[in-house]
Amino acid sequence: MAYELYYWDGLQGRGEFVRLALEEAGADYVDITREPSRGTDAMFTLMKSDSEPHIPFAPPFLKDSDLIIPHVANILFYLGPRLGLAPEDEGLRHVANGLQLTITDFVAEVHDTHHPIDTSLYYEDQKPEAKARSAAFIRDRIPKFLGYFERVLRQNPAGSHNIVGNALTYVDLSLFQMIEGLTYAFPKAMARRKAEYPALLALHDRVEKRPNIAGYIASPRRLAFNEDGIFRHYPELDSEE
């Protein structure tokens, strides 16, 4: 049976981290809310079910037969060994999961640059606060997170060009997406800082050229970044500082 991915239609968002793993592995999957016969209603049917014993709190979540798995890092921890995108060593699988959970923290901070007060308010309702939050994010948080991943990549004891172990994992794919998203949302800031992270940029470029990823990016399955997703480009929030 095909994996079923549930996430908001029209967005890359958090669902894209799962899509990249499925696409790289050439896995059979269905992006449920993009199916005309199912759509967002199918997602809400599961989330609001009165009988499903393991209802998810929010998308993305993955359905594999009768099993429902929520949260990006949890989904990738489940999929990684099945798709050949996790280390064979059990201990290193937990290292990979820890790195993915750190990416989850990073994604949450990206989101808060445009919604620093309340997720139920529009961006336009919190512009001054978003500008202050974005300035701090660009100044302090981008270098903190990217600097960390740069060090981990350089210090991989396997001596490979991947973030953990000696082969590509879902964490490498997620770091590719982080660089993509940050470059879209904060092009001035990233243009100024990219040279500080040569190992991460080389990883990004290698992932981008992988046949399945390149094919996915060129296909209509790869949605464009937009101002409804996690990574949003508001020029007033970007800065070279």
Short mmCIF file of C-alpha atoms in Angstrom, two decimals, residues 10-241:
data_model
loop_
_atom_site.label_atom_id
_atom_site.label_comp_id
_atom_site.label_asym_id
_atom_site.label_seq_id
_atom_site.Cartn_x
_atom_site.Cartn_y
_atom_site.Cartn_z
CA GLY A 10 -0.88 24.43 -1.42
CA LEU A 11 1.98 24.59 1.08
CA GLN A 12 5.45 23.18 1.34
CA GLY A 13 5.55 23.88 5.06
CA ARG A 14 6.49 21.13 7.48
CA GLY A 15 5.13 18.50 5.11
CA GLU A 16 7.98 19.16 2.68
CA PHE A 17 10.53 17.54 4.97
CA VAL A 18 8.57 14.29 4.66
CA ARG A 19 7.98 14.68 0.92
CA LEU A 20 11.71 15.03 0.27
CA ALA A 21 12.43 11.71 1.97
CA LEU A 22 9.64 9.94 0.08
CA GLU A 23 10.76 11.46 -3.22
CA GLU A 24 14.45 10.65 -2.72
CA ALA A 25 13.56 7.03 -1.99
CA GLY A 26 11.16 6.78 -4.93
CA ALA A 27 8.50 5.63 -2.47
CA ASP A 28 4.89 5.12 -3.44
CA TYR A 29 2.90 7.78 -1.61
CA VAL A 30 -0.24 9.87 -1.91
CA ASP A 31 -0.40 13.54 -0.90
CA ILE A 32 -3.95 13.20 0.36
CA THR A 33 -5.18 16.79 0.47
CA ARG A 34 -4.03 17.32 -3.11
CA GLU A 35 -6.24 14.47 -4.30
CA PRO A 36 -9.43 15.97 -5.84
CA SER A 37 -11.57 13.16 -4.48
CA ARG A 38 -10.30 13.55 -0.91
CA GLY A 39 -8.84 16.97 -0.18
CA THR A 40 -8.59 18.67 3.20
CA ASP A 41 -11.85 17.07 4.34
CA ALA A 42 -10.12 13.69 4.48
CA MET A 43 -7.47 15.14 6.78
CA PHE A 44 -10.02 16.66 9.14
CA THR A 45 -12.04 13.45 9.16
CA LEU A 46 -9.09 11.67 10.76
CA MET A 47 -8.17 14.53 13.10
CA LYS A 48 -11.74 14.89 14.39
CA SER A 49 -12.59 11.20 14.50
CA ASP A 50 -14.57 9.96 17.52
CA SER A 51 -13.44 6.37 16.98
CA GLU A 52 -9.82 6.44 15.75
CA PRO A 53 -7.70 5.45 18.78
CA HIS A 54 -4.59 7.42 17.78
CA ILE A 55 -5.82 10.71 16.39
CA PRO A 56 -3.11 13.25 15.44
CA PHE A 57 -3.11 16.72 16.96
CA ALA A 58 -2.06 18.53 13.77
CA PRO A 59 -0.58 17.84 10.34
CA PRO A 60 1.69 16.64 8.99
CA PHE A 61 0.99 13.04 9.78
CA LEU A 62 1.61 9.84 7.88
CA LYS A 63 -0.70 6.87 7.54
CA ASP A 64 0.85 3.48 6.84
CA SER A 65 -1.92 0.90 6.70
CA ASP A 66 -3.64 1.23 10.10
CA LEU A 67 -0.78 3.12 11.74
CA ILE A 68 -0.95 6.92 12.05
CA ILE A 69 2.35 8.70 12.82
CA PRO A 70 2.39 12.43 13.67
CA HIS A 71 5.20 15.02 13.84
CA VAL A 72 7.93 15.46 11.24
CA ALA A 73 10.84 14.07 13.26
CA ASN A 74 8.74 11.12 14.41
CA ILE A 75 7.60 10.39 10.85
CA LEU A 76 11.17 10.51 9.55
CA PHE A 77 12.42 8.33 12.41
CA TYR A 78 9.81 5.77 11.28
CA LEU A 79 10.41 6.13 7.55
CA GLY A 80 14.20 6.42 7.61
CA PRO A 81 15.06 2.71 7.99
CA ARG A 82 12.23 1.69 5.66
CA LEU A 83 13.41 4.04 2.90
CA GLY A 84 17.13 3.42 3.31
CA LEU A 85 17.60 6.96 4.65
CA ALA A 86 18.77 6.22 8.19
CA PRO A 87 22.04 4.85 9.56
CA GLU A 88 22.18 1.09 9.98
CA ASP A 89 23.61 1.50 13.47
CA GLU A 90 20.83 1.88 16.05
CA GLY A 91 22.78 4.38 18.12
CA LEU A 92 23.37 6.61 15.10
CA ARG A 93 19.65 6.47 14.33
CA HIS A 94 19.07 8.25 17.62
CA VAL A 95 21.81 10.75 16.76
CA ALA A 96 19.98 11.42 13.49
CA ASN A 97 16.70 11.82 15.37
CA GLY A 98 18.33 14.33 17.71
CA LEU A 99 19.56 16.35 14.75
CA GLN A 100 16.10 16.27 13.19
CA LEU A 101 14.53 17.44 16.44
CA THR A 102 16.98 20.36 16.42
CA ILE A 103 15.78 21.18 12.91
CA THR A 104 12.24 21.11 14.32
CA ASP A 105 13.29 23.77 16.84
CA PHE A 106 14.85 25.80 14.02
CA VAL A 107 11.67 25.59 11.94
CA ALA A 108 9.60 26.81 14.90
CA GLU A 109 11.83 29.86 15.21
CA VAL A 110 11.50 30.58 11.48
CA HIS A 111 7.72 30.50 11.89
CA ASP A 112 7.90 32.92 14.80
CA THR A 113 9.64 35.57 12.72
CA HIS A 114 6.34 36.35 11.00
CA HIS A 115 3.99 35.24 13.80
CA PRO A 116 5.77 36.25 17.01
CA ILE A 117 2.67 36.99 19.11
CA ASP A 118 -0.25 34.80 18.10
CA THR A 119 -0.70 32.22 15.35
CA SER A 120 -4.36 33.18 15.11
CA LEU A 121 -3.48 36.76 14.13
CA TYR A 122 -2.51 37.76 10.60
CA TYR A 123 1.05 38.86 9.91
CA GLU A 124 -0.32 42.36 9.23
CA ASP A 125 -1.59 42.47 12.83
CA GLN A 126 1.90 42.00 14.31
CA LYS A 127 4.29 43.69 11.89
CA PRO A 128 6.34 45.73 14.41
CA GLU A 129 6.85 42.68 16.61
CA ALA A 130 7.71 40.54 13.57
CA LYS A 131 10.34 43.05 12.47
CA ALA A 132 11.98 42.99 15.91
CA ARG A 133 11.83 39.19 16.09
CA SER A 134 13.27 38.81 12.59
CA ALA A 135 16.16 41.14 13.36
CA ALA A 136 17.08 39.02 16.37
CA PHE A 137 16.62 35.83 14.36
CA ILE A 138 18.96 37.04 11.61
CA ARG A 139 21.52 38.41 14.05
CA ASP A 140 21.59 35.58 16.58
CA ARG A 141 19.59 32.50 15.67
CA ILE A 142 20.59 31.84 12.06
CA PRO A 143 24.30 31.78 12.95
CA LYS A 144 23.63 29.74 16.09
CA PHE A 145 21.75 26.98 14.26
CA LEU A 146 23.69 26.97 10.99
CA GLY A 147 26.97 27.23 12.87
CA TYR A 148 25.99 24.18 14.90
CA PHE A 149 25.10 22.09 11.86
CA GLU A 150 28.27 23.22 10.09
CA ARG A 151 30.34 21.94 13.02
CA VAL A 152 28.47 18.64 13.21
CA LEU A 153 28.95 18.12 9.49
CA ARG A 154 32.68 18.85 9.66
CA GLN A 155 33.18 16.67 12.73
CA ASN A 156 31.34 13.59 11.47
CA PRO A 157 33.64 10.78 12.67
CA ALA A 158 32.72 8.70 9.64
CA GLY A 159 34.62 11.24 7.54
CA SER A 160 31.81 11.46 5.01
CA HIS A 161 30.20 14.53 3.49
CA ASN A 162 26.91 13.71 5.20
CA ILE A 163 25.67 14.94 8.57
CA VAL A 164 25.56 11.54 10.31
CA GLY A 165 27.07 8.18 9.38
CA ASN A 166 28.66 7.45 6.01
CA ALA A 167 25.62 7.72 3.73
CA LEU A 168 22.80 10.12 2.90
CA THR A 169 20.05 10.31 5.52
CA TYR A 170 16.77 12.16 5.88
CA VAL A 171 18.62 14.75 7.99
CA ASP A 172 20.72 15.74 4.95
CA LEU A 173 17.52 16.22 2.98
CA SER A 174 16.03 18.35 5.75
CA LEU A 175 19.14 20.55 5.90
CA PHE A 176 18.81 21.06 2.16
CA GLN A 177 15.25 22.28 2.75
CA MET A 178 16.35 24.59 5.54
CA ILE A 179 18.90 26.29 3.27
CA GLU A 180 16.31 26.53 0.50
CA GLY A 181 13.71 28.04 2.80
CA LEU A 182 16.03 30.50 4.52
CA THR A 183 17.36 31.69 1.17
CA TYR A 184 13.80 32.34 0.02
CA ALA A 185 12.68 34.07 3.21
CA PHE A 186 15.84 36.06 3.97
CA PRO A 187 17.81 36.42 0.72
CA LYS A 188 19.86 39.43 1.86
CA ALA A 189 20.78 37.86 5.19
CA MET A 190 21.67 34.54 3.62
CA ALA A 191 23.70 36.13 0.81
CA ARG A 192 25.80 37.81 3.49
CA ARG A 193 26.22 34.73 5.69
CA LYS A 194 26.37 31.78 3.28
CA ALA A 195 30.15 31.89 2.95
CA GLU A 196 30.40 31.10 6.67
CA TYR A 197 28.94 27.64 6.10
CA PRO A 198 30.80 26.04 3.16
CA ALA A 199 30.18 22.44 4.26
CA LEU A 200 26.43 23.03 4.57
CA LEU A 201 26.29 24.77 1.20
CA ALA A 202 28.19 21.90 -0.42
CA LEU A 203 25.72 19.46 1.15
CA HIS A 204 22.82 21.52 -0.20
CA ASP A 205 24.28 21.48 -3.70
CA ARG A 206 24.89 17.72 -3.63
CA VAL A 207 21.34 17.02 -2.52
CA GLU A 208 19.92 19.35 -5.15
CA LYS A 209 21.73 17.39 -7.89
CA ARG A 210 20.60 13.94 -6.78
CA PRO A 211 18.50 12.49 -9.64
CA ASN A 212 15.31 11.91 -7.68
CA ILE A 213 15.49 15.27 -5.92
CA ALA A 214 16.30 17.13 -9.14
CA GLY A 215 13.38 15.39 -10.83
CA TYR A 216 11.08 16.28 -7.97
CA ILE A 217 12.13 19.94 -7.97
CA ALA A 218 11.43 20.15 -11.71
CA SER A 219 8.02 18.50 -11.33
CA PRO A 220 4.63 20.02 -10.42
CA ARG A 221 4.72 17.99 -7.21
CA ARG A 222 7.23 20.48 -5.78
CA LEU A 223 5.09 23.39 -4.64
CA ALA A 224 6.55 26.89 -4.74
CA PHE A 225 7.37 28.78 -1.57
CA ASN A 226 4.63 31.28 -0.75
CA GLU A 227 3.48 33.63 1.97
CA ASP A 228 1.15 31.06 3.54
CA GLY A 229 3.89 28.62 4.53
CA ILE A 230 6.63 28.41 7.15
CA PHE A 231 9.22 30.22 5.02
CA ARG A 232 7.81 33.59 3.95
CA HIS A 233 9.56 36.43 2.17
CA TYR A 234 8.53 39.79 3.52
CA PRO A 235 11.17 42.28 2.30
CA GLU A 236 10.72 44.44 5.39
CA LEU A 237 11.85 41.55 7.60
CA ASP A 238 15.04 40.81 5.64
CA SER A 239 18.33 42.49 6.46
CA GLU A 240 22.03 42.26 5.68
CA GLU A 241 22.88 43.05 9.30
#
